[in-house]
Amino acid sequence: MEKRLQEAQLYKEKGNQCYREGKYRDAVSRYHRALLQLRGLDPSLPSPIPNLGPQGPALTPEQENILHSTQTDCYNNLADANVRRYLQLTQSELNSYHRKEKQLYMGMFG
C-alpha cells in the first residue's frame, strides 16, 4: 500500500516536471497514471467487483491524507494541463488559418 502511494507521488512529480517543461500531453499521462495507482486505495470508492480478491488493510490517517492530497493535486493539475494543451492546439489552428488567409489574399491581389 505504501509502495502504491509512493509510486503515485512519483508519477505526480514527473507530471509536474513535464508541465514545467511545457510537455502538457506527457503531464496529462503522468497525472492519469498517478490517479490509477491511487484508485484501488481510496476507501470511499466502491470496488468494481464486490467481494472479489483480498480486502486490503485500512489506511492510516496519515496515508489517507497523502492519498487525498495527491488525488486533489493530480485532478487539479490534470485539468490545468488539459486546458493548456487545448489552448496550444487552438493557437496553432488560429495561426494556420491566418497563414491560409494571407496566402489566399496574396493569390488574389499579389
PDB file of N, CA and C in Angstrom:
ATOM      1  N   MET A   1       0.823  -1.179   0.000  1.00  0.00           N
ATOM      2  CA  MET A   1       0.000   0.000   0.000  1.00  0.00           C
ATOM      3  C   MET A   1       0.876   1.255   0.000  1.00  0.00           C
ATOM      4  N   GLU A   2       1.858   1.258   0.867  1.00  0.00           N
ATOM      5  CA  GLU A   2       2.779   2.395   0.936  1.00  0.00           C
ATOM      6  C   GLU A   2       3.517   2.563  -0.399  1.00  0.00           C
ATOM      7  N   LYS A   3       3.827   1.426  -1.026  1.00  0.00           N
ATOM      8  CA  LYS A   3       4.526   1.457  -2.314  1.00  0.00           C
ATOM      9  C   LYS A   3       3.674   2.148  -3.377  1.00  0.00           C
ATOM     10  N   ARG A   4       2.384   1.836  -3.403  1.00  0.00           N
ATOM     11  CA  ARG A   4       1.497   2.456  -4.398  1.00  0.00           C
ATOM     12  C   ARG A   4       1.352   3.952  -4.157  1.00  0.00           C
ATOM     13  N   LEU A   5       1.310   4.360  -2.894  1.00  0.00           N
ATOM     14  CA  LEU A   5       1.261   5.793  -2.589  1.00  0.00           C
ATOM     15  C   LEU A   5       2.529   6.484  -3.093  1.00  0.00           C
ATOM     16  N   GLN A   6       3.667   5.854  -2.866  1.00  0.00           N
ATOM     17  CA  GLN A   6       4.934   6.434  -3.311  1.00  0.00           C
ATOM     18  C   GLN A   6       5.012   6.484  -4.835  1.00  0.00           C
ATOM     19  N   GLU A   7       4.540   5.432  -5.498  1.00  0.00           N
ATOM     20  CA  GLU A   7       4.535   5.423  -6.965  1.00  0.00           C
ATOM     21  C   GLU A   7       3.633   6.528  -7.505  1.00  0.00           C
ATOM     22  N   ALA A   8       2.486   6.711  -6.875  1.00  0.00           N
ATOM     23  CA  ALA A   8       1.570   7.767  -7.307  1.00  0.00           C
ATOM     24  C   ALA A   8       2.219   9.137  -7.144  1.00  0.00           C
ATOM     25  N   GLN A   9       2.889   9.341  -6.033  1.00  0.00           N
ATOM     26  CA  GLN A   9       3.557  10.624  -5.816  1.00  0.00           C
ATOM     27  C   GLN A   9       4.688  10.825  -6.824  1.00  0.00           C
ATOM     28  N   LEU A  10       5.373   9.761  -7.167  1.00  0.00           N
ATOM     29  CA  LEU A  10       6.440   9.846  -8.162  1.00  0.00           C
ATOM     30  C   LEU A  10       5.867  10.219  -9.533  1.00  0.00           C
ATOM     31  N   TYR A  11       4.770   9.582  -9.925  1.00  0.00           N
ATOM     32  CA  TYR A  11       4.118   9.944 -11.193  1.00  0.00           C
ATOM     33  C   TYR A  11       3.666  11.404 -11.170  1.00  0.00           C
ATOM     34  N   LYS A  12       3.140  11.835 -10.037  1.00  0.00           N
ATOM     35  CA  LYS A  12       2.697  13.227  -9.924  1.00  0.00           C
ATOM     36  C   LYS A  12       3.879  14.177 -10.103  1.00  0.00           C
ATOM     37  N   GLU A  13       5.005  13.873  -9.479  1.00  0.00           N
ATOM     38  CA  GLU A  13       6.196  14.716  -9.614  1.00  0.00           C
ATOM     39  C   GLU A  13       6.711  14.726 -11.052  1.00  0.00           C
ATOM     40  N   LYS A  14       6.674  13.564 -11.715  1.00  0.00           N
ATOM     41  CA  LYS A  14       7.082  13.505 -13.125  1.00  0.00           C
ATOM     42  C   LYS A  14       6.128  14.345 -13.977  1.00  0.00           C
ATOM     43  N   GLY A  15       4.839  14.288 -13.642  1.00  0.00           N
ATOM     44  CA  GLY A  15       3.860  15.116 -14.344  1.00  0.00           C
ATOM     45  C   GLY A  15       4.128  16.593 -14.134  1.00  0.00           C
ATOM     46  N   ASN A  16       4.484  16.966 -12.911  1.00  0.00           N
ATOM     47  CA  ASN A  16       4.809  18.364 -12.624  1.00  0.00           C
ATOM     48  C   ASN A  16       6.017  18.818 -13.438  1.00  0.00           C
ATOM     49  N   GLN A  17       7.018  17.947 -13.555  1.00  0.00           N
ATOM     50  CA  GLN A  17       8.215  18.277 -14.335  1.00  0.00           C
ATOM     51  C   GLN A  17       7.850  18.467 -15.808  1.00  0.00           C
ATOM     52  N   CYS A  18       7.052  17.568 -16.349  1.00  0.00           N
ATOM     53  CA  CYS A  18       6.613  17.695 -17.747  1.00  0.00           C
ATOM     54  C   CYS A  18       5.818  18.982 -17.940  1.00  0.00           C
ATOM     55  N   TYR A  19       4.987  19.305 -16.973  1.00  0.00           N
ATOM     56  CA  TYR A  19       4.171  20.517 -17.049  1.00  0.00           C
ATOM     57  C   TYR A  19       5.071  21.752 -17.108  1.00  0.00           C
ATOM     58  N   ARG A  20       6.092  21.792 -16.229  1.00  0.00           N
ATOM     59  CA  ARG A  20       7.010  22.936 -16.208  1.00  0.00           C
ATOM     60  C   ARG A  20       7.758  23.074 -17.532  1.00  0.00           C
ATOM     61  N   GLU A  21       8.005  21.952 -18.197  1.00  0.00           N
ATOM     62  CA  GLU A  21       8.708  21.964 -19.481  1.00  0.00           C
ATOM     63  C   GLU A  21       7.770  22.245 -20.652  1.00  0.00           C
ATOM     64  N   GLY A  22       6.481  22.386 -20.376  1.00  0.00           N
ATOM     65  CA  GLY A  22       5.516  22.654 -21.438  1.00  0.00           C
ATOM     66  C   GLY A  22       5.089  21.416 -22.200  1.00  0.00           C
ATOM     67  N   LYS A  23       5.404  20.248 -21.677  1.00  0.00           N
ATOM     68  CA  LYS A  23       5.016  18.981 -22.310  1.00  0.00           C
ATOM     69  C   LYS A  23       3.690  18.535 -21.695  1.00  0.00           C
ATOM     70  N   TYR A  24       2.623  19.207 -22.089  1.00  0.00           N
ATOM     71  CA  TYR A  24       1.332  19.006 -21.436  1.00  0.00           C
ATOM     72  C   TYR A  24       0.755  17.620 -21.686  1.00  0.00           C
ATOM     73  N   ARG A  25       0.979  17.085 -22.856  1.00  0.00           N
ATOM     74  CA  ARG A  25       0.463  15.737 -23.147  1.00  0.00           C
ATOM     75  C   ARG A  25       1.117  14.704 -22.222  1.00  0.00           C
ATOM     76  N   ASP A  26       2.427  14.815 -22.039  1.00  0.00           N
ATOM     77  CA  ASP A  26       3.129  13.903 -21.132  1.00  0.00           C
ATOM     78  C   ASP A  26       2.684  14.120 -19.689  1.00  0.00           C
ATOM     79  N   ALA A  27       2.449  15.375 -19.328  1.00  0.00           N
ATOM     80  CA  ALA A  27       1.994  15.678 -17.968  1.00  0.00           C
ATOM     81  C   ALA A  27       0.642  15.023 -17.704  1.00  0.00           C
ATOM     82  N   VAL A  28      -0.267  15.130 -18.660  1.00  0.00           N
ATOM     83  CA  VAL A  28      -1.593  14.514 -18.520  1.00  0.00           C
ATOM     84  C   VAL A  28      -1.450  13.009 -18.317  1.00  0.00           C
ATOM     85  N   SER A  29      -0.571  12.398 -19.083  1.00  0.00           N
ATOM     86  CA  SER A  29      -0.351  10.953 -18.968  1.00  0.00           C
ATOM     87  C   SER A  29       0.155  10.579 -17.577  1.00  0.00           C
ATOM     88  N   ARG A  30       1.102  11.354 -17.047  1.00  0.00           N
ATOM     89  CA  ARG A  30       1.661  11.050 -15.721  1.00  0.00           C
ATOM     90  C   ARG A  30       0.618  11.239 -14.617  1.00  0.00           C
ATOM     91  N   TYR A  31      -0.170  12.305 -14.711  1.00  0.00           N
ATOM     92  CA  TYR A  31      -1.207  12.528 -13.695  1.00  0.00           C
ATOM     93  C   TYR A  31      -2.236  11.400 -13.732  1.00  0.00           C
ATOM     94  N   HIS A  32      -2.581  10.965 -14.935  1.00  0.00           N
ATOM     95  CA  HIS A  32      -3.539   9.870 -15.080  1.00  0.00           C
ATOM     96  C   HIS A  32      -2.994   8.591 -14.443  1.00  0.00           C
ATOM     97  N   ARG A  33      -1.728   8.315 -14.669  1.00  0.00           N
ATOM     98  CA  ARG A  33      -1.118   7.119 -14.072  1.00  0.00           C
ATOM     99  C   ARG A  33      -1.096   7.206 -12.553  1.00  0.00           C
ATOM    100  N   ALA A  34      -0.835   8.386 -12.039  1.00  0.00           N
ATOM    101  CA  ALA A  34      -0.841   8.565 -10.582  1.00  0.00           C
ATOM    102  C   ALA A  34      -2.229   8.264 -10.029  1.00  0.00           C
ATOM    103  N   LEU A  35      -3.252   8.761 -10.714  1.00  0.00           N
ATOM    104  CA  LEU A  35      -4.620   8.523 -10.247  1.00  0.00           C
ATOM    105  C   LEU A  35      -4.989   7.045 -10.332  1.00  0.00           C
ATOM    106  N   LEU A  36      -4.494   6.355 -11.341  1.00  0.00           N
ATOM    107  CA  LEU A  36      -4.752   4.914 -11.435  1.00  0.00           C
ATOM    108  C   LEU A  36      -4.104   4.166 -10.274  1.00  0.00           C
ATOM    109  N   GLN A  37      -2.926   4.585  -9.864  1.00  0.00           N
ATOM    110  CA  GLN A  37      -2.266   3.957  -8.718  1.00  0.00           C
ATOM    111  C   GLN A  37      -3.092   4.138  -7.445  1.00  0.00           C
ATOM    112  N   LEU A  38      -3.730   5.296  -7.331  1.00  0.00           N
ATOM    113  CA  LEU A  38      -4.478   5.614  -6.115  1.00  0.00           C
ATOM    114  C   LEU A  38      -5.881   5.028  -6.104  1.00  0.00           C
ATOM    115  N   ARG A  39      -6.399   4.705  -7.267  1.00  0.00           N
ATOM    116  CA  ARG A  39      -7.806   4.290  -7.385  1.00  0.00           C
ATOM    117  C   ARG A  39      -8.167   3.144  -6.441  1.00  0.00           C
ATOM    118  N   GLY A  40      -7.377   2.120  -6.394  1.00  0.00           N
ATOM    119  CA  GLY A  40      -7.702   0.967  -5.566  1.00  0.00           C
ATOM    120  C   GLY A  40      -7.492   1.190  -4.080  1.00  0.00           C
ATOM    121  N   LEU A  41      -6.833   2.285  -3.726  1.00  0.00           N
ATOM    122  CA  LEU A  41      -6.542   2.537  -2.315  1.00  0.00           C
ATOM    123  C   LEU A  41      -7.607   3.374  -1.622  1.00  0.00           C
ATOM    124  N   ASP A  42      -8.410   4.085  -2.389  1.00  0.00           N
ATOM    125  CA  ASP A  42      -9.380   5.013  -1.802  1.00  0.00           C
ATOM    126  C   ASP A  42     -10.547   4.247  -1.192  1.00  0.00           C
ATOM    127  N   PRO A  43     -10.703   4.305   0.136  1.00  0.00           N
ATOM    128  CA  PRO A  43     -11.788   3.558   0.778  1.00  0.00           C
ATOM    129  C   PRO A  43     -13.175   4.117   0.466  1.00  0.00           C
ATOM    130  N   SER A  44     -13.244   5.353  -0.017  1.00  0.00           N
ATOM    131  CA  SER A  44     -14.551   5.944  -0.314  1.00  0.00           C
ATOM    132  C   SER A  44     -15.099   5.486  -1.666  1.00  0.00           C
ATOM    133  N   LEU A  45     -14.257   4.874  -2.497  1.00  0.00           N
ATOM    134  CA  LEU A  45     -14.716   4.387  -3.800  1.00  0.00           C
ATOM    135  C   LEU A  45     -15.131   2.928  -3.695  1.00  0.00           C
ATOM    136  N   PRO A  46     -16.278   2.581  -4.266  1.00  0.00           N
ATOM    137  CA  PRO A  46     -16.702   1.178  -4.220  1.00  0.00           C
ATOM    138  C   PRO A  46     -15.833   0.324  -5.132  1.00  0.00           C
ATOM    139  N   SER A  47     -15.688  -0.922  -4.761  1.00  0.00           N
ATOM    140  CA  SER A  47     -14.932  -1.860  -5.582  1.00  0.00           C
ATOM    141  C   SER A  47     -15.760  -2.200  -6.815  1.00  0.00           C
ATOM    142  N   PRO A  48     -15.128  -2.287  -8.000  1.00  0.00           N
ATOM    143  CA  PRO A  48     -15.894  -2.622  -9.198  1.00  0.00           C
ATOM    144  C   PRO A  48     -16.497  -4.021  -9.139  1.00  0.00           C
ATOM    145  N   ILE A  49     -15.834  -4.929  -8.437  1.00  0.00           N
ATOM    146  CA  ILE A  49     -16.345  -6.291  -8.280  1.00  0.00           C
ATOM    147  C   ILE A  49     -16.340  -6.600  -6.785  1.00  0.00           C
ATOM    148  N   PRO A  50     -17.492  -6.465  -6.139  1.00  0.00           N
ATOM    149  CA  PRO A  50     -17.535  -6.666  -4.694  1.00  0.00           C
ATOM    150  C   PRO A  50     -17.159  -8.087  -4.286  1.00  0.00           C
ATOM    151  N   ASN A  51     -16.525  -8.195  -3.140  1.00  0.00           N
ATOM    152  CA  ASN A  51     -16.155  -9.474  -2.526  1.00  0.00           C
ATOM    153  C   ASN A  51     -15.230 -10.325  -3.388  1.00  0.00           C
ATOM    154  N   LEU A  52     -14.511  -9.711  -4.303  1.00  0.00           N
ATOM    155  CA  LEU A  52     -13.568 -10.458  -5.121  1.00  0.00           C
ATOM    156  C   LEU A  52     -12.161 -10.009  -4.765  1.00  0.00           C
ATOM    157  N   GLY A  53     -11.310 -10.940  -4.458  1.00  0.00           N
ATOM    158  CA  GLY A  53      -9.934 -10.617  -4.125  1.00  0.00           C
ATOM    159  C   GLY A  53      -9.796 -10.249  -2.665  1.00  0.00           C
ATOM    160  N   PRO A  54      -8.561 -10.164  -2.209  1.00  0.00           N
ATOM    161  CA  PRO A  54      -8.327  -9.857  -0.801  1.00  0.00           C
ATOM    162  C   PRO A  54      -8.683  -8.414  -0.487  1.00  0.00           C
ATOM    163  N   GLN A  55      -9.233  -8.212   0.680  1.00  0.00           N
ATOM    164  CA  GLN A  55      -9.524  -6.864   1.141  1.00  0.00           C
ATOM    165  C   GLN A  55      -8.246  -6.291   1.738  1.00  0.00           C
ATOM    166  N   GLY A  56      -7.847  -5.130   1.277  1.00  0.00           N
ATOM    167  CA  GLY A  56      -6.607  -4.520   1.748  1.00  0.00           C
ATOM    168  C   GLY A  56      -6.764  -3.980   3.160  1.00  0.00           C
ATOM    169  N   PRO A  57      -5.660  -3.813   3.843  1.00  0.00           N
ATOM    170  CA  PRO A  57      -5.724  -3.242   5.180  1.00  0.00           C
ATOM    171  C   PRO A  57      -6.168  -1.784   5.109  1.00  0.00           C
ATOM    172  N   ALA A  58      -6.766  -1.330   6.176  1.00  0.00           N
ATOM    173  CA  ALA A  58      -7.245   0.052   6.220  1.00  0.00           C
ATOM    174  C   ALA A  58      -6.061   1.011   6.193  1.00  0.00           C
ATOM    175  N   LEU A  59      -6.289   2.163   5.614  1.00  0.00           N
ATOM    176  CA  LEU A  59      -5.249   3.184   5.566  1.00  0.00           C
ATOM    177  C   LEU A  59      -5.149   3.886   6.912  1.00  0.00           C
ATOM    178  N   THR A  60      -3.949   4.285   7.253  1.00  0.00           N
ATOM    179  CA  THR A  60      -3.773   5.101   8.456  1.00  0.00           C
ATOM    180  C   THR A  60      -4.253   6.509   8.126  1.00  0.00           C
ATOM    181  N   PRO A  61      -4.557   7.320   9.131  1.00  0.00           N
ATOM    182  CA  PRO A  61      -4.979   8.701   8.846  1.00  0.00           C
ATOM    183  C   PRO A  61      -3.937   9.475   8.030  1.00  0.00           C
ATOM    184  N   GLU A  62      -2.670   9.238   8.307  1.00  0.00           N
ATOM    185  CA  GLU A  62      -1.614   9.920   7.550  1.00  0.00           C
ATOM    186  C   GLU A  62      -1.635   9.486   6.083  1.00  0.00           C
ATOM    187  N   GLN A  63      -1.818   8.181   5.843  1.00  0.00           N
ATOM    188  CA  GLN A  63      -1.883   7.679   4.473  1.00  0.00           C
ATOM    189  C   GLN A  63      -3.117   8.221   3.751  1.00  0.00           C
ATOM    190  N   GLU A  64      -4.234   8.320   4.477  1.00  0.00           N
ATOM    191  CA  GLU A  64      -5.443   8.889   3.855  1.00  0.00           C
ATOM    192  C   GLU A  64      -5.221  10.338   3.467  1.00  0.00           C
ATOM    193  N   ASN A  65      -4.531  11.103   4.320  1.00  0.00           N
ATOM    194  CA  ASN A  65      -4.221  12.495   3.986  1.00  0.00           C
ATOM    195  C   ASN A  65      -3.356  12.571   2.735  1.00  0.00           C
ATOM    196  N   ILE A  66      -2.341  11.713   2.658  1.00  0.00           N
ATOM    197  CA  ILE A  66      -1.469  11.688   1.480  1.00  0.00           C
ATOM    198  C   ILE A  66      -2.277  11.301   0.246  1.00  0.00           C
ATOM    199  N   LEU A  67      -3.123  10.291   0.384  1.00  0.00           N
ATOM    200  CA  LEU A  67      -3.957   9.827  -0.723  1.00  0.00           C
ATOM    201  C   LEU A  67      -4.834  10.959  -1.248  1.00  0.00           C
ATOM    202  N   HIS A  68      -5.556  11.613  -0.359  1.00  0.00           N
ATOM    203  CA  HIS A  68      -6.499  12.648  -0.798  1.00  0.00           C
ATOM    204  C   HIS A  68      -5.788  13.897  -1.313  1.00  0.00           C
ATOM    205  N   SER A  69      -4.682  14.274  -0.704  1.00  0.00           N
ATOM    206  CA  SER A  69      -3.967  15.454  -1.205  1.00  0.00           C
ATOM    207  C   SER A  69      -3.340  15.164  -2.570  1.00  0.00           C
ATOM    208  N   THR A  70      -2.825  13.953  -2.757  1.00  0.00           N
ATOM    209  CA  THR A  70      -2.249  13.590  -4.056  1.00  0.00           C
ATOM    210  C   THR A  70      -3.340  13.525  -5.123  1.00  0.00           C
ATOM    211  N   GLN A  71      -4.495  12.947  -4.773  1.00  0.00           N
ATOM    212  CA  GLN A  71      -5.615  12.905  -5.725  1.00  0.00           C
ATOM    213  C   GLN A  71      -6.046  14.316  -6.108  1.00  0.00           C
ATOM    214  N   THR A  72      -6.202  15.172  -5.124  1.00  0.00           N
ATOM    215  CA  THR A  72      -6.635  16.545  -5.388  1.00  0.00           C
ATOM    216  C   THR A  72      -5.635  17.264  -6.279  1.00  0.00           C
ATOM    217  N   ASP A  73      -4.353  17.149  -5.947  1.00  0.00           N
ATOM    218  CA  ASP A  73      -3.318  17.787  -6.762  1.00  0.00           C
ATOM    219  C   ASP A  73      -3.345  17.264  -8.194  1.00  0.00           C
ATOM    220  N   CYS A  74      -3.472  15.955  -8.338  1.00  0.00           N
ATOM    221  CA  CYS A  74      -3.477  15.364  -9.684  1.00  0.00           C
ATOM    222  C   CYS A  74      -4.686  15.814 -10.493  1.00  0.00           C
ATOM    223  N   TYR A  75      -5.869  15.811  -9.885  1.00  0.00           N
ATOM    224  CA  TYR A  75      -7.058  16.254 -10.619  1.00  0.00           C
ATOM    225  C   TYR A  75      -6.945  17.724 -11.018  1.00  0.00           C
ATOM    226  N   ASN A  76      -6.454  18.571 -10.117  1.00  0.00           N
ATOM    227  CA  ASN A  76      -6.284  19.990 -10.444  1.00  0.00           C
ATOM    228  C   ASN A  76      -5.250  20.179 -11.548  1.00  0.00           C
ATOM    229  N   ASN A  77      -4.114  19.501 -11.423  1.00  0.00           N
ATOM    230  CA  ASN A  77      -3.061  19.622 -12.426  1.00  0.00           C
ATOM    231  C   ASN A  77      -3.496  19.032 -13.761  1.00  0.00           C
ATOM    232  N   LEU A  78      -4.252  17.948 -13.711  1.00  0.00           N
ATOM    233  CA  LEU A  78      -4.765  17.319 -14.925  1.00  0.00           C
ATOM    234  C   LEU A  78      -5.692  18.280 -15.670  1.00  0.00           C
ATOM    235  N   ALA A  79      -6.575  18.925 -14.945  1.00  0.00           N
ATOM    236  CA  ALA A  79      -7.489  19.886 -15.567  1.00  0.00           C
ATOM    237  C   ALA A  79      -6.710  21.045 -16.182  1.00  0.00           C
ATOM    238  N   ASP A  80      -5.752  21.580 -15.449  1.00  0.00           N
ATOM    239  CA  ASP A  80      -4.972  22.708 -15.951  1.00  0.00           C
ATOM    240  C   ASP A  80      -4.146  22.314 -17.174  1.00  0.00           C
ATOM    241  N   ALA A  81      -3.521  21.153 -17.131  1.00  0.00           N
ATOM    242  CA  ALA A  81      -2.714  20.699 -18.267  1.00  0.00           C
ATOM    243  C   ALA A  81      -3.586  20.476 -19.498  1.00  0.00           C
ATOM    244  N   ASN A  82      -4.790  19.946 -19.306  1.00  0.00           N
ATOM    245  CA  ASN A  82      -5.699  19.752 -20.444  1.00  0.00           C
ATOM    246  C   ASN A  82      -6.120  21.084 -21.047  1.00  0.00           C
ATOM    247  N   VAL A  83      -6.381  22.076 -20.203  1.00  0.00           N
ATOM    248  CA  VAL A  83      -6.758  23.403 -20.706  1.00  0.00           C
ATOM    249  C   VAL A  83      -5.595  24.012 -21.483  1.00  0.00           C
ATOM    250  N   ARG A  84      -4.403  23.922 -20.934  1.00  0.00           N
ATOM    251  CA  ARG A  84      -3.238  24.489 -21.630  1.00  0.00           C
ATOM    252  C   ARG A  84      -2.972  23.761 -22.947  1.00  0.00           C
ATOM    253  N   ARG A  85      -3.163  22.469 -22.955  1.00  0.00           N
ATOM    254  CA  ARG A  85      -2.990  21.697 -24.185  1.00  0.00           C
ATOM    255  C   ARG A  85      -4.020  22.134 -25.229  1.00  0.00           C
ATOM    256  N   TYR A  86      -5.257  22.326 -24.797  1.00  0.00           N
ATOM    257  CA  TYR A  86      -6.312  22.800 -25.692  1.00  0.00           C
ATOM    258  C   TYR A  86      -5.951  24.178 -26.254  1.00  0.00           C
ATOM    259  N   LEU A  87      -5.453  25.062 -25.379  1.00  0.00           N
ATOM    260  CA  LEU A  87      -5.083  26.400 -25.836  1.00  0.00           C
ATOM    261  C   LEU A  87      -3.935  26.347 -26.842  1.00  0.00           C
ATOM    262  N   GLN A  88      -2.984  25.454 -26.623  1.00  0.00           N
ATOM    263  CA  GLN A  88      -1.890  25.285 -27.589  1.00  0.00           C
ATOM    264  C   GLN A  88      -2.435  24.859 -28.946  1.00  0.00           C
ATOM    265  N   LEU A  89      -3.319  23.878 -28.943  1.00  0.00           N
ATOM    266  CA  LEU A  89      -3.888  23.392 -30.201  1.00  0.00           C
ATOM    267  C   LEU A  89      -4.711  24.475 -30.884  1.00  0.00           C
ATOM    268  N   THR A  90      -5.484  25.206 -30.101  1.00  0.00           N
ATOM    269  CA  THR A  90      -6.306  26.277 -30.658  1.00  0.00           C
ATOM    270  C   THR A  90      -5.429  27.358 -31.266  1.00  0.00           C
ATOM    271  N   GLN A  91      -4.359  27.730 -30.563  1.00  0.00           N
ATOM    272  CA  GLN A  91      -3.457  28.758 -31.075  1.00  0.00           C
ATOM    273  C   GLN A  91      -2.799  28.313 -32.372  1.00  0.00           C
ATOM    274  N   SER A  92      -2.394  27.060 -32.448  1.00  0.00           N
ATOM    275  CA  SER A  92      -1.756  26.585 -33.683  1.00  0.00           C
ATOM    276  C   SER A  92      -2.766  26.564 -34.829  1.00  0.00           C
ATOM    277  N   GLU A  93      -4.030  26.232 -34.528  1.00  0.00           N
ATOM    278  CA  GLU A  93      -5.060  26.265 -35.573  1.00  0.00           C
ATOM    279  C   GLU A  93      -5.310  27.691 -36.042  1.00  0.00           C
ATOM    280  N   LEU A  94      -5.357  28.637 -35.102  1.00  0.00           N
ATOM    281  CA  LEU A  94      -5.563  30.035 -35.482  1.00  0.00           C
ATOM    282  C   LEU A  94      -4.411  30.538 -36.343  1.00  0.00           C
ATOM    283  N   ASN A  95      -3.194  30.161 -35.982  1.00  0.00           N
ATOM    284  CA  ASN A  95      -2.041  30.565 -36.791  1.00  0.00           C
ATOM    285  C   ASN A  95      -2.128  29.965 -38.187  1.00  0.00           C
ATOM    286  N   SER A  96      -2.597  28.735 -38.277  1.00  0.00           N
ATOM    287  CA  SER A  96      -2.744  28.078 -39.572  1.00  0.00           C
ATOM    288  C   SER A  96      -3.777  28.810 -40.426  1.00  0.00           C
ATOM    289  N   TYR A  97      -4.909  29.180 -39.826  1.00  0.00           N
ATOM    290  CA  TYR A  97      -5.937  29.915 -40.566  1.00  0.00           C
ATOM    291  C   TYR A  97      -5.399  31.257 -41.042  1.00  0.00           C
ATOM    292  N   HIS A  98      -4.625  31.927 -40.195  1.00  0.00           N
ATOM    293  CA  HIS A  98      -4.066  33.224 -40.563  1.00  0.00           C
ATOM    294  C   HIS A  98      -3.140  33.077 -41.773  1.00  0.00           C
ATOM    295  N   ARG A  99      -2.303  32.038 -41.770  1.00  0.00           N
ATOM    296  CA  ARG A  99      -1.400  31.810 -42.910  1.00  0.00           C
ATOM    297  C   ARG A  99      -2.203  31.523 -44.182  1.00  0.00           C
ATOM    298  N   LYS A 100      -3.257  30.728 -44.056  1.00  0.00           N
ATOM    299  CA  LYS A 100      -4.073  30.397 -45.231  1.00  0.00           C
ATOM    300  C   LYS A 100      -4.779  31.641 -45.775  1.00  0.00           C
ATOM    301  N   GLU A 101      -5.283  32.486 -44.881  1.00  0.00           N
ATOM    302  CA  GLU A 101      -5.940  33.716 -45.326  1.00  0.00           C
ATOM    303  C   GLU A 101      -4.947  34.627 -46.033  1.00  0.00           C
ATOM    304  N   LYS A 102      -3.749  34.703 -45.489  1.00  0.00           N
ATOM    305  CA  LYS A 102      -2.719  35.543 -46.096  1.00  0.00           C
ATOM    306  C   LYS A 102      -2.361  35.013 -47.484  1.00  0.00           C
ATOM    307  N   GLN A 103      -2.226  33.686 -47.614  1.00  0.00           N
ATOM    308  CA  GLN A 103      -1.918  33.090 -48.915  1.00  0.00           C
ATOM    309  C   GLN A 103      -3.049  33.346 -49.906  1.00  0.00           C
ATOM    310  N   LEU A 104      -4.283  33.241 -49.445  1.00  0.00           N
ATOM    311  CA  LEU A 104      -5.431  33.496 -50.307  1.00  0.00           C
ATOM    312  C   LEU A 104      -5.431  34.944 -50.778  1.00  0.00           C
ATOM    313  N   TYR A 105      -5.187  35.863 -49.857  1.00  0.00           N
ATOM    314  CA  TYR A 105      -5.162  37.286 -50.191  1.00  0.00           C
ATOM    315  C   TYR A 105      -4.050  37.576 -51.195  1.00  0.00           C
ATOM    316  N   MET A 106      -2.857  37.009 -50.931  1.00  0.00           N
ATOM    317  CA  MET A 106      -1.723  37.243 -51.828  1.00  0.00           C
ATOM    318  C   MET A 106      -1.995  36.618 -53.202  1.00  0.00           C
ATOM    319  N   GLY A 107      -2.702  35.508 -53.232  1.00  0.00           N
ATOM    320  CA  GLY A 107      -3.033  34.870 -54.502  1.00  0.00           C
ATOM    321  C   GLY A 107      -4.031  35.689 -55.305  1.00  0.00           C
ATOM    322  N   MET A 108      -4.934  36.362 -54.594  1.00  0.00           N
ATOM    323  CA  MET A 108      -5.954  37.149 -55.281  1.00  0.00           C
ATOM    324  C   MET A 108      -5.422  38.513 -55.711  1.00  0.00           C
ATOM    325  N   PHE A 109      -4.606  39.133 -54.864  1.00  0.00           N
ATOM    326  CA  PHE A 109      -4.205  40.512 -55.129  1.00  0.00           C
ATOM    327  C   PHE A 109      -2.693  40.683 -55.251  1.00  0.00           C
ATOM    328  N   GLY A 110      -1.936  39.607 -55.100  1.00  0.00           N
ATOM    329  CA  GLY A 110      -0.476  39.723 -55.059  1.00  0.00           C
ATOM    330  C   GLY A 110       0.163  39.673 -56.344  1.00  0.00           C
TER     331      GLY A 110
END
